[in-house]
Amino acid sequence: RQWTLGGKYGYRKAEVETVRGSDDFVSNTAHLGILRLDYHVVHNWDITAEARVMHFEETDVTETGAMIGVWRHFGNNVKAGVGYQFNDVDDDLRLIDGRQEGAFFNVIAKF
């Protein structure tokens, strides 16, 4: 009951402008794989670790990254956490540029 193992797979098929404002577009296809491990430490506290891999088809580039975080549950519907994202692999496939390594604060609500 203390350990949870999970995974995610994401796929992006898009076209992006080669030069902003032009009518020249190129394909931008990416695959995202995430392996996640959660550990329930004590009542209302969890630790999360993720290993991430993103592969870009057109350029044949593969990036790796990781994320660690600590979460506090507030009742059954809200949890808040802080953590750190290593390298540039983000779990948001909508982002083509602008991913960054660094600390984060996150609040999750479910209904």
Coordinates of C-alpha atoms in Angstrom, one line a residue:
R1 CA 0.0 0.0 0.0
Q2 CA 3.0 2.4 0.4
W3 CA 4.4 2.1 -3.1
T4 CA 2.7 2.9 -6.4
L5 CA 4.3 2.4 -9.8
G6 CA 2.8 4.0 -12.9
G7 CA 3.6 5.2 -16.4
K8 CA 2.5 7.6 -19.1
Y9 CA 2.9 7.7 -22.8
G10 CA 2.2 10.8 -24.9
Y11 CA 2.3 11.5 -28.6
R12 CA 2.4 14.8 -30.4
K13 CA 1.9 15.3 -34.2
A14 CA 2.1 18.9 -35.1
E15 CA 3.4 21.4 -37.7
V16 CA 5.4 24.5 -36.8
E17 CA 6.4 27.5 -38.8
T18 CA 10.0 27.6 -40.0
V19 CA 10.0 31.4 -39.7
R20 CA 7.4 33.2 -37.6
G21 CA 4.7 34.7 -39.9
S22 CA 5.6 32.6 -42.9
D23 CA 3.4 30.0 -44.7
D24 CA 6.3 27.4 -44.5
F25 CA 5.6 24.6 -42.0
V26 CA 7.5 21.5 -41.0
S27 CA 6.4 18.5 -39.1
N28 CA 7.1 18.2 -35.4
T29 CA 6.4 14.7 -34.0
A30 CA 7.3 13.7 -30.5
H31 CA 6.9 10.7 -28.2
L32 CA 7.0 11.1 -24.4
G33 CA 7.5 8.2 -22.0
I34 CA 7.3 8.6 -18.2
L35 CA 7.9 6.0 -15.5
R36 CA 6.6 7.2 -12.1
L37 CA 7.2 5.9 -8.5
D38 CA 5.2 7.2 -5.6
Y39 CA 5.9 6.4 -1.9
H40 CA 3.3 7.1 0.8
V41 CA 5.6 8.1 3.7
V42 CA 3.2 8.8 6.5
H43 CA -0.4 10.0 6.8
N44 CA -1.0 12.7 4.1
W45 CA 2.6 12.8 2.8
D46 CA 3.9 11.4 -0.4
I47 CA 7.2 11.4 -2.3
T48 CA 7.2 11.1 -6.1
A49 CA 10.0 10.4 -8.6
E50 CA 9.7 10.3 -12.4
A51 CA 12.1 9.3 -15.1
R52 CA 11.2 10.9 -18.5
V53 CA 12.3 10.3 -22.1
M54 CA 11.2 12.4 -25.1
H55 CA 12.0 11.4 -28.7
F56 CA 11.7 13.8 -31.6
E57 CA 11.2 11.9 -34.9
E58 CA 12.2 14.4 -37.5
T59 CA 15.5 15.3 -35.9
D60 CA 16.1 11.8 -34.3
V61 CA 16.9 13.5 -31.0
T62 CA 16.2 11.8 -27.7
E63 CA 16.2 13.8 -24.4
T64 CA 16.0 12.4 -20.9
G65 CA 15.0 14.1 -17.6
A66 CA 13.7 13.4 -14.2
M67 CA 11.4 15.0 -11.5
I68 CA 11.2 14.6 -7.8
G69 CA 8.6 16.0 -5.5
V70 CA 7.0 16.0 -2.0
W71 CA 3.2 16.2 -1.7
R72 CA 0.9 17.0 1.2
H73 CA -2.8 15.8 1.0
F74 CA -5.5 18.1 2.4
G75 CA -8.6 15.9 2.7
N76 CA -9.6 13.7 -0.2
N77 CA -9.8 16.4 -2.9
V78 CA -6.6 18.6 -2.7
K79 CA -2.9 18.1 -2.6
A80 CA 0.0 20.5 -2.8
G81 CA 3.6 19.8 -3.5
V82 CA 7.0 21.2 -4.2
G83 CA 9.8 19.6 -6.2
Y84 CA 12.5 19.9 -8.9
Q85 CA 12.5 19.1 -12.6
F86 CA 15.9 18.0 -13.9
N87 CA 16.9 18.6 -17.5
D88 CA 14.4 19.9 -20.1
V89 CA 11.8 17.1 -20.5
D90 CA 8.4 18.4 -19.5
D91 CA 5.2 16.3 -19.4
D92 CA 3.3 19.0 -21.3
L93 CA 3.5 17.9 -25.0
R94 CA 2.0 21.3 -26.1
L95 CA 5.4 23.0 -25.3
I96 CA 7.7 22.9 -28.2
D97 CA 10.2 25.5 -26.9
G98 CA 10.6 27.0 -23.4
R99 CA 10.9 23.9 -21.2
Q100 CA 13.2 24.6 -18.3
E101 CA 14.9 22.9 -15.4
G102 CA 14.0 24.1 -12.0
A103 CA 11.9 24.1 -8.9
F104 CA 8.1 24.0 -8.9
F105 CA 5.1 24.4 -6.7
N106 CA 1.9 22.6 -7.7
V107 CA -1.7 22.3 -6.4
I108 CA -4.0 19.6 -7.6
A109 CA -7.7 19.5 -6.9
K110 CA -10.1 16.6 -7.8
F111 CA -13.8 16.5 -7.7

